[in-house]
Amino acid sequence: MSKQIRQYLGLLSAVLAYYLVHEGAHLVYALSIGVFRQINFMGVGVQVDVYAGQMSNLQMGIFCLAGAVATAIAAYVLTLAAPKICKSPSKVFKACMYYITLIMLLLDPLYLSVLCGFFGGGDMNGIALLLPEVAARILFGVLLVFHGLLFWKVVLPKYKMAFSEDTVQ
């Protein structure tokens, strides 16, 4: 299989994994407090819809924060698992896990620190019920820098080495 096809499969798997983890966390929380309404499929996106009128500000804030917390936890687990993942003989599996780790580390902090101001608040609207939006955006900006460094210093070298070993063999 060509490198380009592996990259496309990796990106596709990352998008699917992101939605599963991020929106799955929203879904689990909504179900746990009895406010789940429906799942909306919008173009290439997915959204968990809730009965917002039945939720307190605290519940709405936690609901909106749940996705980012879940993706961060997934990112840390994948980062810790990178040495084992990189031992896999499957280039496709490694490519998928590489892109999934990248997306889990960077997408939510990037969106919640910078992009939410350009594309509508989304989860930031609820998170802002827990703490001021400026503080939340700064916090997610710091997390973005931390996650970027974690990727650059820890994840990327492991995968680079694993893929370079594949070309030598």
Short mmCIF file of N, CA and C in Angstrom, two decimals:
data_model
loop_
_atom_site.label_atom_id
_atom_site.label_comp_id
_atom_site.label_asym_id
_atom_site.label_seq_id
_atom_site.Cartn_x
_atom_site.Cartn_y
_atom_site.Cartn_z
N MET A 1 0.85 -1.18 0.00
CA MET A 1 0.00 0.00 0.00
C MET A 1 0.90 1.24 0.00
N SER A 2 0.53 2.23 -0.79
CA SER A 2 1.37 3.42 -0.90
C SER A 2 1.27 4.30 0.36
N LYS A 3 2.29 5.12 0.53
CA LYS A 3 2.34 6.02 1.68
C LYS A 3 1.14 6.97 1.68
N GLN A 4 0.77 7.46 0.51
CA GLN A 4 -0.35 8.41 0.41
C GLN A 4 -1.67 7.75 0.83
N ILE A 5 -1.90 6.54 0.45
CA ILE A 5 -3.13 5.85 0.85
C ILE A 5 -3.13 5.63 2.36
N ARG A 6 -1.97 5.25 2.92
CA ARG A 6 -1.88 5.10 4.38
C ARG A 6 -2.18 6.42 5.09
N GLN A 7 -1.70 7.51 4.53
CA GLN A 7 -1.96 8.82 5.13
C GLN A 7 -3.45 9.16 5.08
N TYR A 8 -4.10 8.89 3.96
CA TYR A 8 -5.54 9.15 3.86
C TYR A 8 -6.33 8.28 4.84
N LEU A 9 -5.95 7.01 4.93
CA LEU A 9 -6.61 6.12 5.89
C LEU A 9 -6.36 6.60 7.32
N GLY A 10 -5.16 7.07 7.59
CA GLY A 10 -4.84 7.62 8.90
C GLY A 10 -5.68 8.83 9.24
N LEU A 11 -5.83 9.74 8.30
CA LEU A 11 -6.65 10.93 8.54
C LEU A 11 -8.11 10.58 8.72
N LEU A 12 -8.61 9.67 7.89
CA LEU A 12 -10.00 9.25 8.01
C LEU A 12 -10.24 8.58 9.36
N SER A 13 -9.34 7.72 9.77
CA SER A 13 -9.49 7.06 11.07
C SER A 13 -9.40 8.07 12.20
N ALA A 14 -8.59 9.10 12.05
CA ALA A 14 -8.47 10.13 13.09
C ALA A 14 -9.77 10.91 13.24
N VAL A 15 -10.39 11.25 12.12
CA VAL A 15 -11.66 11.98 12.17
C VAL A 15 -12.73 11.12 12.83
N LEU A 16 -12.81 9.86 12.43
CA LEU A 16 -13.80 8.95 13.02
C LEU A 16 -13.55 8.74 14.50
N ALA A 17 -12.30 8.53 14.88
CA ALA A 17 -11.96 8.33 16.30
C ALA A 17 -12.26 9.58 17.12
N TYR A 18 -11.96 10.75 16.54
CA TYR A 18 -12.23 12.00 17.24
C TYR A 18 -13.73 12.13 17.53
N TYR A 19 -14.56 11.93 16.51
CA TYR A 19 -16.00 12.03 16.73
C TYR A 19 -16.49 11.01 17.73
N LEU A 20 -15.98 9.80 17.64
CA LEU A 20 -16.38 8.75 18.57
C LEU A 20 -16.06 9.14 20.02
N VAL A 21 -14.85 9.62 20.25
CA VAL A 21 -14.43 9.97 21.61
C VAL A 21 -15.09 11.27 22.07
N HIS A 22 -14.98 12.33 21.27
CA HIS A 22 -15.47 13.65 21.67
C HIS A 22 -17.00 13.65 21.83
N GLU A 23 -17.68 13.27 20.78
CA GLU A 23 -19.14 13.28 20.84
C GLU A 23 -19.66 12.16 21.73
N GLY A 24 -18.90 11.06 21.80
CA GLY A 24 -19.27 9.97 22.71
C GLY A 24 -19.28 10.43 24.16
N ALA A 25 -18.32 11.27 24.52
CA ALA A 25 -18.29 11.80 25.89
C ALA A 25 -19.51 12.68 26.16
N HIS A 26 -19.87 13.51 25.17
CA HIS A 26 -21.10 14.32 25.32
C HIS A 26 -22.31 13.40 25.50
N LEU A 27 -22.37 12.36 24.68
CA LEU A 27 -23.50 11.44 24.72
C LEU A 27 -23.60 10.73 26.07
N VAL A 28 -22.50 10.21 26.55
CA VAL A 28 -22.51 9.50 27.84
C VAL A 28 -22.97 10.43 28.96
N TYR A 29 -22.46 11.66 28.97
CA TYR A 29 -22.86 12.59 30.02
C TYR A 29 -24.34 12.94 29.89
N ALA A 30 -24.80 13.23 28.67
CA ALA A 30 -26.21 13.57 28.46
C ALA A 30 -27.13 12.43 28.90
N LEU A 31 -26.75 11.21 28.57
CA LEU A 31 -27.55 10.05 28.99
C LEU A 31 -27.53 9.89 30.50
N SER A 32 -26.38 10.16 31.11
CA SER A 32 -26.26 9.96 32.57
C SER A 32 -27.10 10.94 33.38
N ILE A 33 -27.39 12.12 32.81
CA ILE A 33 -28.23 13.08 33.54
C ILE A 33 -29.62 13.20 32.94
N GLY A 34 -29.93 12.34 31.96
CA GLY A 34 -31.28 12.27 31.41
C GLY A 34 -31.71 13.42 30.54
N VAL A 35 -30.79 14.02 29.79
CA VAL A 35 -31.15 15.15 28.94
C VAL A 35 -30.89 14.90 27.45
N PHE A 36 -30.52 13.66 27.09
CA PHE A 36 -30.25 13.34 25.69
C PHE A 36 -31.51 13.52 24.85
N ARG A 37 -31.36 14.19 23.72
CA ARG A 37 -32.48 14.41 22.81
C ARG A 37 -32.32 13.58 21.54
N GLN A 38 -31.21 13.83 20.80
CA GLN A 38 -30.97 13.12 19.55
C GLN A 38 -29.54 13.38 19.08
N ILE A 39 -29.14 12.61 18.09
CA ILE A 39 -27.84 12.84 17.44
C ILE A 39 -28.12 13.46 16.08
N ASN A 40 -27.49 14.59 15.82
CA ASN A 40 -27.66 15.29 14.55
C ASN A 40 -26.44 15.04 13.66
N PHE A 41 -26.70 14.62 12.43
CA PHE A 41 -25.64 14.47 11.43
C PHE A 41 -25.72 15.67 10.51
N MET A 42 -24.64 16.46 10.52
CA MET A 42 -24.63 17.72 9.76
C MET A 42 -23.44 17.72 8.81
N GLY A 43 -23.68 17.43 7.54
CA GLY A 43 -22.57 17.37 6.59
C GLY A 43 -21.59 16.30 7.03
N VAL A 44 -20.36 16.70 7.31
CA VAL A 44 -19.36 15.74 7.78
C VAL A 44 -19.26 15.74 9.30
N GLY A 45 -20.13 16.49 9.97
CA GLY A 45 -20.08 16.59 11.42
C GLY A 45 -21.19 15.85 12.12
N VAL A 46 -21.00 15.67 13.41
CA VAL A 46 -21.96 15.01 14.28
C VAL A 46 -22.13 15.87 15.52
N GLN A 47 -23.36 15.94 16.03
CA GLN A 47 -23.61 16.75 17.22
C GLN A 47 -24.62 16.02 18.11
N VAL A 48 -24.31 15.96 19.39
CA VAL A 48 -25.24 15.41 20.37
C VAL A 48 -26.14 16.55 20.82
N ASP A 49 -27.44 16.38 20.61
CA ASP A 49 -28.43 17.40 20.97
C ASP A 49 -29.05 17.03 22.31
N VAL A 50 -29.23 18.03 23.15
CA VAL A 50 -29.77 17.81 24.50
C VAL A 50 -30.96 18.73 24.75
N TYR A 51 -31.71 18.42 25.78
CA TYR A 51 -32.76 19.32 26.26
C TYR A 51 -32.09 20.33 27.19
N ALA A 52 -31.58 21.40 26.59
CA ALA A 52 -30.79 22.39 27.33
C ALA A 52 -31.60 23.06 28.43
N GLY A 53 -32.89 23.23 28.23
CA GLY A 53 -33.74 23.88 29.23
C GLY A 53 -33.85 23.09 30.53
N GLN A 54 -33.53 21.82 30.47
CA GLN A 54 -33.60 20.97 31.66
C GLN A 54 -32.26 20.89 32.40
N MET A 55 -31.27 21.64 31.90
CA MET A 55 -29.93 21.56 32.48
C MET A 55 -29.59 22.85 33.23
N SER A 56 -28.87 22.69 34.33
CA SER A 56 -28.35 23.87 35.03
C SER A 56 -27.12 24.37 34.26
N ASN A 57 -26.66 25.56 34.59
CA ASN A 57 -25.45 26.09 33.96
C ASN A 57 -24.26 25.17 34.21
N LEU A 58 -24.17 24.62 35.42
CA LEU A 58 -23.08 23.71 35.75
C LEU A 58 -23.14 22.46 34.88
N GLN A 59 -24.34 21.89 34.74
CA GLN A 59 -24.48 20.69 33.90
C GLN A 59 -24.14 21.00 32.44
N MET A 60 -24.58 22.14 31.95
CA MET A 60 -24.27 22.52 30.56
C MET A 60 -22.77 22.72 30.39
N GLY A 61 -22.14 23.34 31.36
CA GLY A 61 -20.69 23.53 31.29
C GLY A 61 -19.94 22.21 31.27
N ILE A 62 -20.35 21.29 32.14
CA ILE A 62 -19.71 19.97 32.19
C ILE A 62 -19.97 19.22 30.89
N PHE A 63 -21.20 19.29 30.37
CA PHE A 63 -21.53 18.65 29.10
C PHE A 63 -20.60 19.14 27.99
N CYS A 64 -20.39 20.45 27.92
CA CYS A 64 -19.56 21.02 26.86
C CYS A 64 -18.07 20.72 27.08
N LEU A 65 -17.65 20.60 28.30
CA LEU A 65 -16.26 20.31 28.62
C LEU A 65 -15.92 18.83 28.45
N ALA A 66 -16.91 17.96 28.54
CA ALA A 66 -16.69 16.51 28.53
C ALA A 66 -15.94 16.04 27.29
N GLY A 67 -16.28 16.57 26.13
CA GLY A 67 -15.61 16.15 24.89
C GLY A 67 -14.13 16.45 24.90
N ALA A 68 -13.77 17.66 25.32
CA ALA A 68 -12.36 18.05 25.35
C ALA A 68 -11.58 17.24 26.39
N VAL A 69 -12.20 16.96 27.51
CA VAL A 69 -11.55 16.14 28.54
C VAL A 69 -11.32 14.72 28.01
N ALA A 70 -12.32 14.17 27.35
CA ALA A 70 -12.20 12.80 26.82
C ALA A 70 -11.12 12.71 25.75
N THR A 71 -11.03 13.70 24.86
CA THR A 71 -9.99 13.64 23.83
C THR A 71 -8.61 13.81 24.45
N ALA A 72 -8.49 14.64 25.49
CA ALA A 72 -7.19 14.80 26.16
C ALA A 72 -6.77 13.49 26.83
N ILE A 73 -7.69 12.83 27.51
CA ILE A 73 -7.37 11.54 28.15
C ILE A 73 -6.96 10.53 27.09
N ALA A 74 -7.69 10.47 25.99
CA ALA A 74 -7.35 9.55 24.90
C ALA A 74 -5.96 9.88 24.35
N ALA A 75 -5.66 11.15 24.21
CA ALA A 75 -4.35 11.57 23.70
C ALA A 75 -3.22 11.13 24.62
N TYR A 76 -3.43 11.26 25.93
CA TYR A 76 -2.39 10.85 26.87
C TYR A 76 -2.20 9.34 26.86
N VAL A 77 -3.29 8.60 26.76
CA VAL A 77 -3.19 7.14 26.68
C VAL A 77 -2.43 6.74 25.41
N LEU A 78 -2.78 7.36 24.29
CA LEU A 78 -2.11 7.04 23.03
C LEU A 78 -0.63 7.45 23.05
N THR A 79 -0.33 8.55 23.71
CA THR A 79 1.07 8.98 23.84
C THR A 79 1.86 7.96 24.66
N LEU A 80 1.28 7.51 25.76
CA LEU A 80 1.94 6.51 26.59
C LEU A 80 2.07 5.17 25.86
N ALA A 81 1.12 4.87 24.99
CA ALA A 81 1.13 3.60 24.26
C ALA A 81 1.97 3.65 22.99
N ALA A 82 2.48 4.80 22.63
CA ALA A 82 3.22 4.96 21.37
C ALA A 82 4.38 3.97 21.22
N PRO A 83 5.17 3.72 22.25
CA PRO A 83 6.26 2.75 22.06
C PRO A 83 5.75 1.35 21.65
N LYS A 84 4.65 0.91 22.23
CA LYS A 84 4.09 -0.40 21.86
C LYS A 84 3.46 -0.33 20.46
N ILE A 85 2.76 0.76 20.18
CA ILE A 85 2.13 0.92 18.86
C ILE A 85 3.19 0.89 17.77
N CYS A 86 4.30 1.56 18.02
CA CYS A 86 5.36 1.66 17.01
C CYS A 86 6.06 0.33 16.75
N LYS A 87 5.85 -0.65 17.59
CA LYS A 87 6.42 -1.99 17.37
C LYS A 87 5.56 -2.83 16.44
N SER A 88 4.38 -2.34 16.12
CA SER A 88 3.49 -3.10 15.24
C SER A 88 4.11 -3.25 13.85
N PRO A 89 3.96 -4.41 13.24
CA PRO A 89 4.48 -4.59 11.88
C PRO A 89 3.61 -3.91 10.81
N SER A 90 2.41 -3.48 11.19
CA SER A 90 1.48 -2.88 10.23
C SER A 90 1.72 -1.39 10.06
N LYS A 91 2.11 -0.99 8.87
CA LYS A 91 2.31 0.43 8.57
C LYS A 91 0.97 1.17 8.61
N VAL A 92 -0.09 0.51 8.18
CA VAL A 92 -1.42 1.14 8.18
C VAL A 92 -1.86 1.43 9.61
N PHE A 93 -1.71 0.45 10.49
CA PHE A 93 -2.06 0.64 11.90
C PHE A 93 -1.27 1.79 12.51
N LYS A 94 0.04 1.81 12.27
CA LYS A 94 0.87 2.88 12.82
C LYS A 94 0.46 4.24 12.27
N ALA A 95 0.16 4.30 10.98
CA ALA A 95 -0.27 5.57 10.39
C ALA A 95 -1.58 6.05 11.01
N CYS A 96 -2.51 5.12 11.19
CA CYS A 96 -3.80 5.48 11.81
C CYS A 96 -3.59 5.99 13.23
N MET A 97 -2.79 5.28 14.00
CA MET A 97 -2.57 5.68 15.40
C MET A 97 -1.81 7.00 15.49
N TYR A 98 -0.91 7.24 14.57
CA TYR A 98 -0.17 8.50 14.52
C TYR A 98 -1.14 9.67 14.34
N TYR A 99 -2.00 9.57 13.34
CA TYR A 99 -2.94 10.67 13.07
C TYR A 99 -4.00 10.80 14.16
N ILE A 100 -4.43 9.68 14.72
CA ILE A 100 -5.39 9.75 15.82
C ILE A 100 -4.77 10.46 17.01
N THR A 101 -3.53 10.13 17.34
CA THR A 101 -2.85 10.79 18.45
C THR A 101 -2.71 12.29 18.18
N LEU A 102 -2.30 12.64 16.98
CA LEU A 102 -2.15 14.05 16.60
C LEU A 102 -3.46 14.82 16.77
N ILE A 103 -4.54 14.27 16.25
CA ILE A 103 -5.85 14.95 16.32
C ILE A 103 -6.33 15.04 17.77
N MET A 104 -6.17 13.97 18.53
CA MET A 104 -6.63 13.99 19.93
C MET A 104 -5.84 15.01 20.75
N LEU A 105 -4.56 15.16 20.45
CA LEU A 105 -3.74 16.12 21.20
C LEU A 105 -4.07 17.57 20.84
N LEU A 106 -4.29 17.85 19.57
CA LEU A 106 -4.30 19.24 19.13
C LEU A 106 -5.65 19.85 18.78
N LEU A 107 -6.62 19.05 18.32
CA LEU A 107 -7.83 19.65 17.76
C LEU A 107 -8.65 20.45 18.77
N ASP A 108 -9.01 19.87 19.90
CA ASP A 108 -9.82 20.60 20.87
C ASP A 108 -9.10 21.82 21.45
N PRO A 109 -7.82 21.68 21.87
CA PRO A 109 -7.15 22.88 22.38
C PRO A 109 -7.05 24.00 21.32
N LEU A 110 -6.81 23.62 20.06
CA LEU A 110 -6.75 24.61 18.99
C LEU A 110 -8.11 25.29 18.80
N TYR A 111 -9.16 24.48 18.73
CA TYR A 111 -10.49 25.04 18.53
C TYR A 111 -10.91 25.93 19.71
N LEU A 112 -10.69 25.44 20.92
CA LEU A 112 -11.18 26.15 22.10
C LEU A 112 -10.31 27.33 22.50
N SER A 113 -9.11 27.45 21.96
CA SER A 113 -8.29 28.61 22.26
C SER A 113 -8.35 29.67 21.16
N VAL A 114 -8.43 29.24 19.91
CA VAL A 114 -8.34 30.19 18.80
C VAL A 114 -9.55 30.15 17.89
N LEU A 115 -9.86 28.98 17.36
CA LEU A 115 -10.83 28.87 16.26
C LEU A 115 -12.28 29.13 16.66
N CYS A 116 -12.62 28.90 17.93
CA CYS A 116 -14.02 29.09 18.33
C CYS A 116 -14.48 30.53 18.11
N GLY A 117 -13.57 31.46 18.13
CA GLY A 117 -13.90 32.86 17.87
C GLY A 117 -14.28 33.13 16.43
N PHE A 118 -13.85 32.27 15.52
CA PHE A 118 -14.13 32.45 14.10
C PHE A 118 -15.29 31.60 13.59
N PHE A 119 -15.55 30.47 14.25
CA PHE A 119 -16.54 29.52 13.76
C PHE A 119 -17.72 29.34 14.70
N GLY A 120 -17.97 30.27 15.55
CA GLY A 120 -19.04 30.11 16.52
C GLY A 120 -18.50 29.42 17.75
N GLY A 121 -19.15 29.64 18.86
CA GLY A 121 -18.62 29.17 20.14
C GLY A 121 -18.63 27.68 20.33
N GLY A 122 -19.66 26.98 19.85
CA GLY A 122 -19.73 25.55 20.08
C GLY A 122 -19.61 25.22 21.55
N ASP A 123 -18.70 24.33 21.88
CA ASP A 123 -18.50 23.93 23.27
C ASP A 123 -18.06 25.09 24.16
N MET A 124 -17.41 26.08 23.59
CA MET A 124 -16.96 27.22 24.39
C MET A 124 -18.14 27.95 25.02
N ASN A 125 -19.29 27.96 24.35
CA ASN A 125 -20.47 28.62 24.92
C ASN A 125 -20.83 28.02 26.27
N GLY A 126 -20.74 26.70 26.38
CA GLY A 126 -21.05 26.05 27.65
C GLY A 126 -19.91 26.15 28.65
N ILE A 127 -18.68 26.01 28.16
CA ILE A 127 -17.52 26.11 29.05
C ILE A 127 -17.47 27.49 29.71
N ALA A 128 -17.91 28.50 28.96
CA ALA A 128 -17.94 29.87 29.49
C ALA A 128 -18.94 30.03 30.63
N LEU A 129 -19.79 29.05 30.84
CA LEU A 129 -20.69 29.07 32.00
C LEU A 129 -19.95 28.65 33.27
N LEU A 130 -18.79 28.00 33.10
CA LEU A 130 -18.00 27.54 34.23
C LEU A 130 -16.92 28.54 34.65
N LEU A 131 -16.34 29.22 33.67
CA LEU A 131 -15.32 30.23 33.93
C LEU A 131 -15.34 31.23 32.78
N PRO A 132 -14.82 32.43 32.99
CA PRO A 132 -14.87 33.43 31.92
C PRO A 132 -14.22 32.91 30.64
N GLU A 133 -14.80 33.27 29.51
CA GLU A 133 -14.31 32.77 28.22
C GLU A 133 -12.84 33.10 28.00
N VAL A 134 -12.42 34.28 28.37
CA VAL A 134 -11.01 34.66 28.19
C VAL A 134 -10.10 33.70 28.96
N ALA A 135 -10.48 33.40 30.19
CA ALA A 135 -9.69 32.48 31.01
C ALA A 135 -9.68 31.09 30.39
N ALA A 136 -10.82 30.64 29.89
CA ALA A 136 -10.91 29.32 29.27
C ALA A 136 -10.04 29.27 28.01
N ARG A 137 -10.10 30.33 27.21
CA ARG A 137 -9.30 30.35 25.97
C ARG A 137 -7.81 30.38 26.29
N ILE A 138 -7.42 31.10 27.32
CA ILE A 138 -6.01 31.12 27.73
C ILE A 138 -5.60 29.72 28.22
N LEU A 139 -6.44 29.11 29.04
CA LEU A 139 -6.16 27.77 29.54
C LEU A 139 -5.99 26.78 28.40
N PHE A 140 -6.88 26.82 27.42
CA PHE A 140 -6.77 25.91 26.28
C PHE A 140 -5.59 26.29 25.38
N GLY A 141 -5.22 27.57 25.35
CA GLY A 141 -4.02 27.98 24.62
C GLY A 141 -2.76 27.39 25.25
N VAL A 142 -2.70 27.42 26.58
CA VAL A 142 -1.57 26.81 27.29
C VAL A 142 -1.56 25.30 27.03
N LEU A 143 -2.73 24.69 27.07
CA LEU A 143 -2.84 23.26 26.79
C LEU A 143 -2.39 22.96 25.35
N LEU A 144 -2.73 23.82 24.41
CA LEU A 144 -2.31 23.65 23.02
C LEU A 144 -0.79 23.66 22.92
N VAL A 145 -0.14 24.59 23.59
CA VAL A 145 1.32 24.65 23.57
C VAL A 145 1.91 23.39 24.20
N PHE A 146 1.37 22.99 25.35
CA PHE A 146 1.84 21.78 26.02
C PHE A 146 1.67 20.56 25.13
N HIS A 147 0.50 20.42 24.53
CA HIS A 147 0.23 19.27 23.67
C HIS A 147 1.10 19.32 22.40
N GLY A 148 1.31 20.51 21.87
CA GLY A 148 2.19 20.65 20.71
C GLY A 148 3.61 20.20 21.03
N LEU A 149 4.11 20.61 22.19
CA LEU A 149 5.44 20.18 22.62
C LEU A 149 5.49 18.68 22.89
N LEU A 150 4.44 18.15 23.50
CA LEU A 150 4.35 16.72 23.76
C LEU A 150 4.41 15.94 22.44
N PHE A 151 3.68 16.42 21.45
CA PHE A 151 3.71 15.76 20.15
C PHE A 151 5.10 15.84 19.53
N TRP A 152 5.65 17.04 19.51
CA TRP A 152 6.93 17.29 18.84
C TRP A 152 8.09 16.55 19.51
N LYS A 153 8.10 16.55 20.83
CA LYS A 153 9.23 15.98 21.58
C LYS A 153 9.08 14.50 21.91
N VAL A 154 7.85 14.00 22.01
CA VAL A 154 7.65 12.62 22.45
C VAL A 154 7.07 11.75 21.34
N VAL A 155 5.93 12.16 20.80
CA VAL A 155 5.21 11.30 19.84
C VAL A 155 5.93 11.25 18.49
N LEU A 156 6.23 12.39 17.92
CA LEU A 156 6.83 12.45 16.58
C LEU A 156 8.13 11.65 16.49
N PRO A 157 9.08 11.80 17.42
CA PRO A 157 10.32 11.00 17.31
C PRO A 157 10.08 9.49 17.32
N LYS A 158 9.14 9.04 18.13
CA LYS A 158 8.86 7.60 18.18
C LYS A 158 8.33 7.09 16.84
N TYR A 159 7.39 7.82 16.26
CA TYR A 159 6.83 7.39 14.99
C TYR A 159 7.83 7.56 13.84
N LYS A 160 8.63 8.62 13.87
CA LYS A 160 9.66 8.79 12.85
C LYS A 160 10.61 7.60 12.84
N MET A 161 11.03 7.21 14.03
CA MET A 161 11.93 6.07 14.14
C MET A 161 11.25 4.79 13.64
N ALA A 162 10.00 4.60 14.01
CA ALA A 162 9.28 3.39 13.60
C ALA A 162 9.12 3.33 12.09
N PHE A 163 8.78 4.47 11.47
CA PHE A 163 8.59 4.46 10.02
C PHE A 163 9.93 4.37 9.29
N SER A 164 11.00 4.93 9.86
CA SER A 164 12.30 4.81 9.21
C SER A 164 12.80 3.37 9.29
N GLU A 165 12.49 2.66 10.37
CA GLU A 165 12.85 1.25 10.47
C GLU A 165 12.10 0.42 9.45
N ASP A 166 10.87 0.84 9.12
CA ASP A 166 10.07 0.11 8.11
C ASP A 166 10.73 0.21 6.74
N THR A 167 11.32 1.36 6.43
CA THR A 167 11.93 1.54 5.10
C THR A 167 13.27 0.82 4.99
N VAL A 168 13.93 0.61 6.12
CA VAL A 168 15.22 -0.09 6.12
C VAL A 168 15.01 -1.57 5.89
N GLN A 169 13.95 -2.12 6.44
CA GLN A 169 13.71 -3.57 6.35
C GLN A 169 13.35 -4.01 4.98
#
